[in-house]
Short mmCIF file of C-alpha atoms in Angstrom, two decimals:
data_model
loop_
_atom_site.label_atom_id
_atom_site.label_comp_id
_atom_site.label_asym_id
_atom_site.label_seq_id
_atom_site.Cartn_x
_atom_site.Cartn_y
_atom_site.Cartn_z
CA UNK A 3 73.20 39.38 -86.43
CA UNK A 4 74.00 38.19 -82.93
CA UNK A 5 70.55 37.36 -81.68
CA UNK A 6 66.90 38.13 -81.22
CA UNK A 7 64.20 37.08 -78.81
CA UNK A 8 60.56 36.12 -79.18
CA UNK A 9 58.35 36.04 -76.10
CA UNK A 10 54.70 35.16 -75.55
CA UNK A 11 52.25 37.58 -73.97
CA UNK A 12 50.99 41.10 -74.56
CA UNK A 13 54.30 42.31 -75.97
CA UNK A 14 54.87 39.38 -78.30
CA UNK A 15 54.83 41.37 -81.55
CA UNK A 16 56.87 44.28 -80.20
CA UNK A 17 59.61 41.97 -78.91
CA UNK A 18 59.50 39.69 -81.94
CA UNK A 19 60.24 42.71 -84.11
CA UNK A 20 63.40 43.75 -82.22
CA UNK A 21 66.77 42.28 -83.04
CA UNK A 22 70.45 43.15 -83.01
CA UNK A 23 72.69 43.89 -85.92
CA UNK A 24 76.48 43.94 -85.98
CA UNK A 25 77.56 46.15 -88.87
CA UNK A 26 81.30 46.38 -89.39
CA UNK A 27 80.89 49.49 -91.52
CA UNK A 28 79.22 51.59 -88.85
CA UNK A 29 78.44 51.66 -85.15
CA UNK A 30 76.81 48.48 -83.91
CA UNK A 31 73.12 49.01 -83.48
CA UNK A 32 69.72 47.62 -82.62
CA UNK A 33 67.24 47.44 -85.46
CA UNK A 34 63.53 46.63 -85.75
CA UNK A 35 62.20 44.24 -88.34
CA UNK A 36 58.68 44.21 -89.68
CA UNK A 37 57.73 40.56 -89.35
CA UNK A 38 55.24 40.83 -92.21
CA UNK A 39 57.38 42.62 -94.81
CA UNK A 40 60.92 41.99 -93.58
CA UNK A 41 61.67 45.73 -93.63
CA UNK A 42 64.50 46.81 -91.30
CA UNK A 43 64.48 50.07 -89.36
CA UNK A 44 67.32 51.38 -87.20
CA UNK A 45 66.36 51.88 -83.56
CA UNK A 46 69.48 52.92 -81.65
CA UNK A 47 73.20 53.20 -82.41
CA UNK A 48 76.45 53.45 -80.51
CA UNK A 49 77.08 50.01 -79.04
CA UNK A 50 80.30 48.04 -79.29
CA UNK A 51 78.85 44.51 -79.33
CA UNK A 52 75.15 44.43 -78.43
CA UNK A 53 74.43 40.87 -77.35
CA UNK A 54 70.78 40.70 -76.28
CA UNK A 55 67.67 42.83 -75.85
CA UNK A 56 64.52 42.72 -73.71
CA UNK A 57 61.59 45.00 -72.85
CA UNK A 58 60.47 45.79 -69.32
CA UNK A 59 56.84 46.26 -68.32
CA UNK A 60 57.06 50.02 -68.88
CA UNK A 61 58.12 49.59 -72.50
CA UNK A 62 61.79 50.50 -72.07
CA UNK A 63 64.20 48.54 -74.24
CA UNK A 64 67.17 47.06 -72.40
CA UNK A 65 70.43 46.10 -74.12
CA UNK A 66 73.56 44.36 -72.80
CA UNK A 67 76.87 45.17 -74.50
CA UNK A 68 79.32 42.25 -74.46
CA UNK A 69 82.35 44.42 -75.25
CA UNK A 70 81.88 47.12 -72.63
CA UNK A 71 79.97 45.18 -69.98
CA UNK A 72 77.30 47.88 -69.94
CA UNK A 73 73.61 47.41 -69.21
CA UNK A 74 71.72 50.09 -71.13
CA UNK A 75 68.10 51.23 -71.11
CA UNK A 76 66.59 52.86 -74.19
CA UNK A 77 63.43 54.98 -74.23
CA UNK A 78 62.06 54.54 -77.73
CA UNK A 79 59.63 57.45 -77.32
CA UNK A 80 62.27 60.19 -77.27
CA UNK A 81 65.12 61.35 -79.50
CA UNK A 82 67.69 58.59 -80.11
CA UNK A 83 70.60 60.75 -78.94
CA UNK A 84 68.99 61.18 -75.50
CA UNK A 85 67.27 57.80 -75.32
CA UNK A 86 70.21 55.75 -74.07
CA UNK A 87 71.12 55.53 -70.40
CA UNK A 88 73.91 53.36 -69.02
CA UNK A 89 72.32 51.88 -65.91
CA UNK A 90 75.17 49.60 -64.85
CA UNK A 91 78.66 48.62 -65.94
CA UNK A 92 79.69 45.11 -65.03
CA UNK A 93 82.41 43.18 -66.93
CA UNK A 94 82.93 42.35 -70.61
CA UNK A 95 81.33 39.09 -71.70
CA UNK A 96 77.66 39.90 -71.00
CA UNK A 97 75.51 37.73 -73.24
CA UNK A 98 71.86 37.70 -72.11
CA UNK A 99 69.27 39.33 -69.89
CA UNK A 100 65.79 38.64 -68.56
CA UNK A 101 63.16 40.20 -66.30
CA UNK A 102 61.29 38.11 -63.75
CA UNK A 103 57.59 38.54 -62.94
CA UNK A 104 58.40 41.27 -60.40
CA UNK A 105 60.43 43.31 -62.86
CA UNK A 106 63.84 42.34 -61.47
CA UNK A 107 66.56 42.28 -64.12
CA UNK A 108 69.02 39.39 -64.35
CA UNK A 109 72.08 39.43 -66.61
CA UNK A 110 74.44 36.60 -67.53
CA UNK A 111 78.16 36.66 -68.39
CA UNK A 112 79.74 33.77 -70.28
CA UNK A 113 83.34 34.78 -69.58
CA UNK A 114 82.75 34.72 -65.81
CA UNK A 115 80.14 31.93 -65.74
CA UNK A 116 78.12 34.49 -63.83
CA UNK A 117 74.57 35.62 -63.14
CA UNK A 118 73.97 39.15 -61.83
CA UNK A 119 70.92 40.88 -60.36
CA UNK A 120 70.68 44.51 -61.47
CA UNK A 121 68.64 47.17 -59.68
CA UNK A 122 67.16 49.06 -62.64
CA UNK A 123 66.73 52.25 -60.62
CA UNK A 124 70.01 52.55 -58.75
CA UNK A 125 72.21 50.47 -61.05
CA UNK A 126 73.46 48.42 -58.11
CA UNK A 127 74.75 45.01 -59.20
CA UNK A 128 74.60 41.90 -57.04
CA UNK A 129 76.47 38.75 -58.04
CA UNK A 130 74.27 35.67 -57.74
CA UNK A 131 76.93 33.22 -58.87
CA UNK A 132 80.26 33.44 -60.70
CA UNK A 133 83.45 31.52 -61.37
CA UNK A 134 87.14 32.09 -61.95
CA UNK A 135 86.93 30.10 -65.21
CA UNK A 136 84.39 29.87 -68.01
CA UNK A 137 84.97 26.76 -70.16
CA UNK A 138 88.56 25.56 -69.56
CA UNK A 139 89.71 23.51 -72.52
CA UNK A 140 93.34 23.84 -73.60
CA UNK A 141 96.02 24.15 -70.91
CA UNK A 142 99.79 24.58 -71.16
CA UNK A 143 102.51 24.78 -68.53
CA UNK A 144 105.26 27.36 -68.91
CA UNK A 145 108.06 28.37 -66.57
CA UNK A 146 109.66 31.80 -66.86
CA UNK A 147 112.08 33.36 -64.38
CA UNK A 148 111.43 30.38 -62.08
CA UNK A 149 107.75 31.23 -62.01
CA UNK A 150 105.45 28.28 -62.76
CA UNK A 151 102.40 29.29 -64.78
CA UNK A 152 99.49 27.41 -66.31
CA UNK A 153 97.95 29.08 -69.37
CA UNK A 154 94.31 28.32 -70.15
CA UNK A 155 92.31 28.52 -73.38
CA UNK A 156 89.02 29.24 -71.62
CA UNK A 157 86.75 29.49 -74.69
CA UNK A 158 85.24 32.88 -73.76
CA UNK A 159 88.59 34.14 -72.43
CA UNK A 160 92.23 33.25 -72.02
CA UNK A 161 93.81 33.18 -68.61
CA UNK A 162 96.78 32.07 -66.57
CA UNK A 163 97.20 30.59 -63.10
CA UNK A 164 100.17 31.43 -60.90
CA UNK A 165 100.82 27.91 -59.61
CA UNK A 166 102.64 29.11 -56.50
CA UNK A 167 99.98 31.56 -55.32
CA UNK A 168 97.11 29.73 -57.06
CA UNK A 169 95.81 33.02 -58.41
CA UNK A 170 93.91 33.33 -61.68
CA UNK A 171 94.66 36.24 -64.00
CA UNK A 172 92.42 37.07 -66.95
CA UNK A 173 94.46 38.09 -69.99
CA UNK A 174 91.63 38.76 -72.43
CA UNK A 175 87.89 38.22 -72.87
CA UNK A 176 85.82 37.39 -75.94
CA UNK A 177 84.31 40.60 -77.41
CA UNK A 178 86.38 42.79 -75.07
CA UNK A 179 87.36 45.90 -76.99
CA UNK A 180 90.79 45.59 -78.58
CA UNK A 181 91.26 41.90 -77.72
CA UNK A 182 89.84 40.20 -80.86
CA UNK A 183 89.62 36.77 -79.28
CA UNK A 184 88.31 33.78 -81.27
CA UNK A 185 86.83 31.28 -78.79
CA UNK A 186 90.15 29.58 -77.95
CA UNK A 187 90.14 25.83 -77.30
CA UNK A 188 93.91 25.10 -77.27
CA UNK A 189 97.00 27.05 -76.24
CA UNK A 190 100.79 26.86 -76.61
CA UNK A 191 103.29 29.21 -74.94
CA UNK A 192 107.00 29.89 -75.39
CA UNK A 193 109.37 32.72 -74.57
CA UNK A 194 107.97 35.07 -77.21
CA UNK A 195 104.43 34.06 -78.01
CA UNK A 196 101.05 32.80 -76.87
CA UNK A 197 99.51 30.72 -79.67
CA UNK A 198 95.85 29.74 -79.53
CA UNK A 199 93.54 27.80 -81.82
CA UNK A 200 89.77 27.58 -82.03
CA UNK A 201 88.16 24.28 -82.91
CA UNK A 202 84.93 26.09 -83.81
CA UNK A 203 86.04 29.12 -85.82
CA UNK A 204 88.94 27.45 -87.65
CA UNK A 205 91.36 30.17 -86.59
CA UNK A 206 94.86 30.15 -85.09
CA UNK A 207 96.09 33.35 -83.43
CA UNK A 208 99.64 34.31 -82.47
CA UNK A 209 100.05 36.95 -79.75
CA UNK A 210 102.95 38.53 -77.94
CA UNK A 211 103.31 37.65 -74.27
CA UNK A 212 101.65 41.01 -73.53
CA UNK A 213 98.60 39.97 -75.56
CA UNK A 214 99.09 41.93 -78.79
CA UNK A 215 97.69 40.05 -81.78
CA UNK A 216 100.46 39.80 -84.39
CA UNK A 217 99.19 37.08 -86.75
CA UNK A 218 95.98 35.24 -87.51
CA UNK A 219 95.44 32.21 -89.75
CA UNK A 220 91.87 31.57 -90.93
CA UNK A 221 90.15 28.79 -92.81
CA UNK A 222 91.63 25.82 -90.95
CA UNK A 223 89.63 22.60 -90.65
CA UNK A 224 88.86 22.33 -86.92
CA UNK A 225 92.34 23.05 -85.53
CA UNK A 226 93.03 21.37 -82.20
CA UNK A 227 96.40 21.42 -80.42
CA UNK A 228 99.15 23.64 -81.82
CA UNK A 229 102.87 24.14 -81.21
CA UNK A 230 105.45 26.69 -82.29
CA UNK A 231 108.92 25.53 -83.30
CA UNK A 232 112.07 27.44 -82.39
CA UNK A 233 112.26 28.68 -86.00
CA UNK A 234 108.81 30.27 -85.68
CA UNK A 235 106.89 27.73 -87.76
CA UNK A 236 103.61 26.37 -86.41
CA UNK A 237 102.38 22.79 -86.10
CA UNK A 238 98.60 22.37 -86.19
CA UNK A 239 96.59 19.19 -85.58
CA UNK A 240 93.66 19.67 -87.97
CA UNK A 241 90.83 17.42 -86.80
CA UNK A 242 88.39 17.52 -89.72
CA UNK A 243 90.97 17.00 -92.47
CA UNK A 244 92.88 14.29 -90.59
CA UNK A 245 96.07 16.25 -91.12
CA UNK A 246 98.94 17.76 -89.20
CA UNK A 247 100.08 20.97 -90.89
CA UNK A 248 103.26 23.03 -90.82
CA UNK A 249 102.46 26.73 -91.23
CA UNK A 250 105.38 28.96 -92.20
CA UNK A 251 106.39 32.13 -94.00
CA UNK A 252 105.26 35.70 -93.40
CA UNK A 253 101.97 35.66 -91.49
CA UNK A 254 102.07 31.86 -91.87
CA UNK A 255 100.64 32.03 -95.40
CA UNK A 256 102.52 28.88 -96.50
CA UNK A 257 101.19 25.47 -95.59
CA UNK A 258 102.85 22.05 -95.75
CA UNK A 259 100.94 18.87 -94.98
CA UNK A 260 103.11 16.59 -92.84
CA UNK A 261 100.54 13.76 -92.64
CA UNK A 262 96.96 13.59 -93.89
CA UNK A 263 95.67 10.08 -93.12
CA UNK A 264 94.72 10.39 -89.45
CA UNK A 265 91.24 9.83 -88.04
CA UNK A 266 90.76 12.98 -86.00
CA UNK A 267 94.13 14.25 -84.73
CA UNK A 268 93.60 16.19 -81.50
CA UNK A 269 96.49 16.26 -79.02
CA UNK A 270 99.98 17.28 -80.08
CA UNK A 271 103.21 17.24 -78.06
CA UNK A 272 106.49 18.48 -79.46
CA UNK A 273 109.65 16.54 -78.61
CA UNK A 274 112.39 18.76 -77.09
CA UNK A 275 114.75 18.04 -80.02
CA UNK A 276 111.99 19.34 -82.36
CA UNK A 277 112.66 16.67 -84.95
CA UNK A 278 109.39 14.88 -84.29
CA UNK A 279 106.15 15.20 -82.37
CA UNK A 280 103.49 12.98 -80.83
CA UNK A 281 99.84 13.17 -81.88
CA UNK A 282 96.68 11.53 -80.53
CA UNK A 283 94.27 10.04 -83.06
CA UNK A 284 90.82 10.46 -81.54
CA UNK A 285 88.87 8.34 -84.03
CA UNK A 286 91.32 5.44 -84.22
CA UNK A 287 92.43 5.39 -80.58
CA UNK A 288 96.13 5.61 -81.38
CA UNK A 289 99.20 7.61 -80.41
CA UNK A 290 101.79 8.27 -83.13
CA UNK A 291 105.29 9.66 -83.26
CA UNK A 292 105.79 11.60 -86.49
CA UNK A 293 108.96 13.03 -88.01
CA UNK A 294 108.46 16.69 -88.92
CA UNK A 295 110.57 16.68 -92.09
CA UNK A 296 109.72 13.28 -93.57
CA UNK A 297 106.24 12.63 -92.16
CA UNK A 298 107.36 9.14 -91.20
CA UNK A 299 104.98 7.64 -88.61
CA UNK A 300 105.79 5.29 -85.77
CA UNK A 301 102.93 3.76 -83.77
CA UNK A 302 103.44 4.30 -80.04
CA UNK A 303 100.21 2.86 -78.67
CA UNK A 304 96.86 1.59 -79.96
CA UNK A 305 93.56 0.43 -78.52
CA UNK A 306 92.70 3.66 -76.70
CA UNK A 307 89.19 5.04 -76.32
CA UNK A 308 89.05 8.58 -77.76
CA UNK A 309 92.43 10.01 -76.69
CA UNK A 310 92.49 13.82 -76.65
CA UNK A 311 95.07 15.95 -74.84
CA UNK A 312 98.67 14.74 -74.54
CA UNK A 313 101.80 16.13 -72.90
CA UNK A 314 105.41 15.01 -72.43
CA UNK A 315 106.75 14.82 -68.87
CA UNK A 316 110.28 15.90 -67.88
CA UNK A 317 111.19 12.20 -67.72
CA UNK A 318 110.02 11.52 -71.26
CA UNK A 319 106.76 9.67 -70.66
CA UNK A 320 103.62 10.77 -72.47
CA UNK A 321 100.49 11.76 -70.55
CA UNK A 322 97.20 11.03 -72.32
CA UNK A 323 93.66 12.11 -71.48
CA UNK A 324 91.64 9.07 -72.60
CA UNK A 325 88.20 10.66 -72.51
CA UNK A 326 86.24 7.65 -73.77
CA UNK A 327 87.40 5.64 -70.76
CA UNK A 328 87.58 8.68 -68.44
CA UNK A 329 91.17 7.86 -67.57
CA UNK A 330 94.51 9.61 -67.37
CA UNK A 331 97.34 7.45 -68.70
CA UNK A 332 101.12 7.53 -68.74
CA UNK A 333 102.58 5.95 -71.87
CA UNK A 334 106.28 5.13 -72.13
CA UNK A 335 107.33 5.62 -75.79
CA UNK A 336 110.59 3.71 -75.47
CA UNK A 337 108.88 0.66 -73.95
CA UNK A 338 105.51 1.03 -75.71
CA UNK A 339 103.75 0.38 -72.40
CA UNK A 340 101.26 2.34 -70.36
CA UNK A 341 100.21 2.91 -66.75
CA UNK A 342 96.87 4.14 -65.45
CA UNK A 343 97.37 7.26 -63.32
CA UNK A 344 93.70 7.85 -62.48
CA UNK A 345 90.26 6.53 -63.44
CA UNK A 346 86.61 7.63 -63.21
CA UNK A 347 87.58 11.19 -64.08
CA UNK A 348 85.06 13.93 -64.97
CA UNK A 349 86.05 14.12 -68.65
CA UNK A 350 84.26 13.13 -71.85
CA UNK A 351 81.31 15.51 -72.19
CA UNK A 352 79.19 14.20 -75.09
CA UNK A 353 78.72 16.56 -78.02
CA UNK A 354 75.16 17.88 -78.31
CA UNK A 355 73.10 17.34 -81.44
CA UNK A 356 74.55 19.26 -84.34
CA UNK A 357 78.11 19.24 -83.01
CA UNK A 358 80.75 16.71 -83.95
CA UNK A 359 83.06 15.27 -81.28
CA UNK A 360 85.30 16.21 -79.63
CA UNK A 361 83.10 18.90 -78.11
CA UNK A 362 85.18 20.51 -75.33
CA UNK A 363 88.79 19.33 -75.42
CA UNK A 364 90.27 17.73 -72.31
CA UNK A 365 93.91 18.76 -72.13
CA UNK A 366 96.79 17.70 -69.91
CA UNK A 367 99.93 19.50 -68.73
CA UNK A 368 102.77 18.77 -66.33
CA UNK A 369 104.85 21.22 -64.32
CA UNK A 370 108.57 21.23 -63.55
CA UNK A 371 108.06 19.20 -60.38
CA UNK A 372 106.03 16.52 -62.14
CA UNK A 373 102.59 17.57 -60.91
CA UNK A 374 99.90 16.92 -63.53
CA UNK A 375 97.01 19.18 -64.54
CA UNK A 376 93.91 18.07 -66.44
CA UNK A 377 91.04 20.18 -67.76
CA UNK A 378 87.64 18.73 -66.94
CA UNK A 379 84.78 19.39 -69.36
CA UNK A 380 82.20 17.74 -67.09
CA UNK A 381 83.05 19.82 -64.02
CA UNK A 382 84.26 22.95 -65.80
CA UNK A 383 87.41 22.98 -63.71
CA UNK A 384 91.08 22.00 -63.73
CA UNK A 385 92.23 18.99 -61.74
CA UNK A 386 95.66 18.78 -60.16
CA UNK A 387 97.36 15.45 -59.44
CA UNK A 388 100.03 15.69 -56.76
CA UNK A 389 103.53 14.91 -57.94
CA UNK A 390 104.13 11.71 -56.01
CA UNK A 391 100.75 10.24 -55.10
CA UNK A 392 98.77 11.39 -58.17
CA UNK A 393 95.83 12.05 -55.87
CA UNK A 394 93.62 14.65 -57.52
CA UNK A 395 92.19 17.92 -56.27
CA UNK A 396 90.24 20.74 -57.88
CA UNK A 397 92.09 24.00 -58.43
#
């Protein structure tokens, strides 16, 4: 089930009885439930991912399909095969719809952070508001063929930014047919792969650079930042278990615990020699350097307030998003000292009731010229700090 709606008014019972069902063994469909007996009755078939339903004043049922981006009307009084009519096709990621008091239809799209007005007669779509990003969380800088690119785990999508042209390209959208995305919250990129993890579904996915899903690891305990070693093994900071894991073997079915005594590991940065990595300990406010083979830990810095994303600069310093203090820091591992790059930053969105922190990860990346990028959960944007001055601007 992906949702149902209950409204007050003359149609309360009719709408209360309509809900959506995702059935992996057949076409996704809308079903009706008898609220007294619990009996289910199929209403209409043939959707990819029906996300929400609503009735208009004339009794037509309206359905938005998240996978196809279609807005569909259904006349329940005629044969099911002829009842469906695609009124408008927008973009994948549609998630809700509502009629105002004048019968105007509004549709929302999580992947675009958008609201659309749909003319139910002509199918004309007007954008009320939209965005280039949805919920930017994990970010990762990668340079290929001298092209600087910032990859983004955008929760309802994954995207990249051409840092020269400052153009955003959408690589895949949640529920989009054939994509099989899993609400990504962190991303790592190398020459062969795009690796993403989801804090909320406990899944790590490995894709080719063209987006083909080639491996998927399920059942992880709130995976945060990930990294892929040159030998193909994966490092995963597992928040809920307090562990950093090494996943290896065919389809990453083998698991080795490198450390398991951390209080909420979140950020992870791989040293270029790939003998050790750095990890941020959200609950304890510490940064550690850990040897991959032995698990030996060396404390780099303590006394931080909820450190999340971390990244190594070309000069070897460690950037840290300290969300509890809303600061961006530069820590020098060899000297065990730190500098404040910026303060009063829009990071540190509190987790709502029912969710454990961290809620939306604040990640940091640095490009080949030394410019710094920070994902902002409070402004839903990515901040850029100029290479020399570290003055910030919104991308």
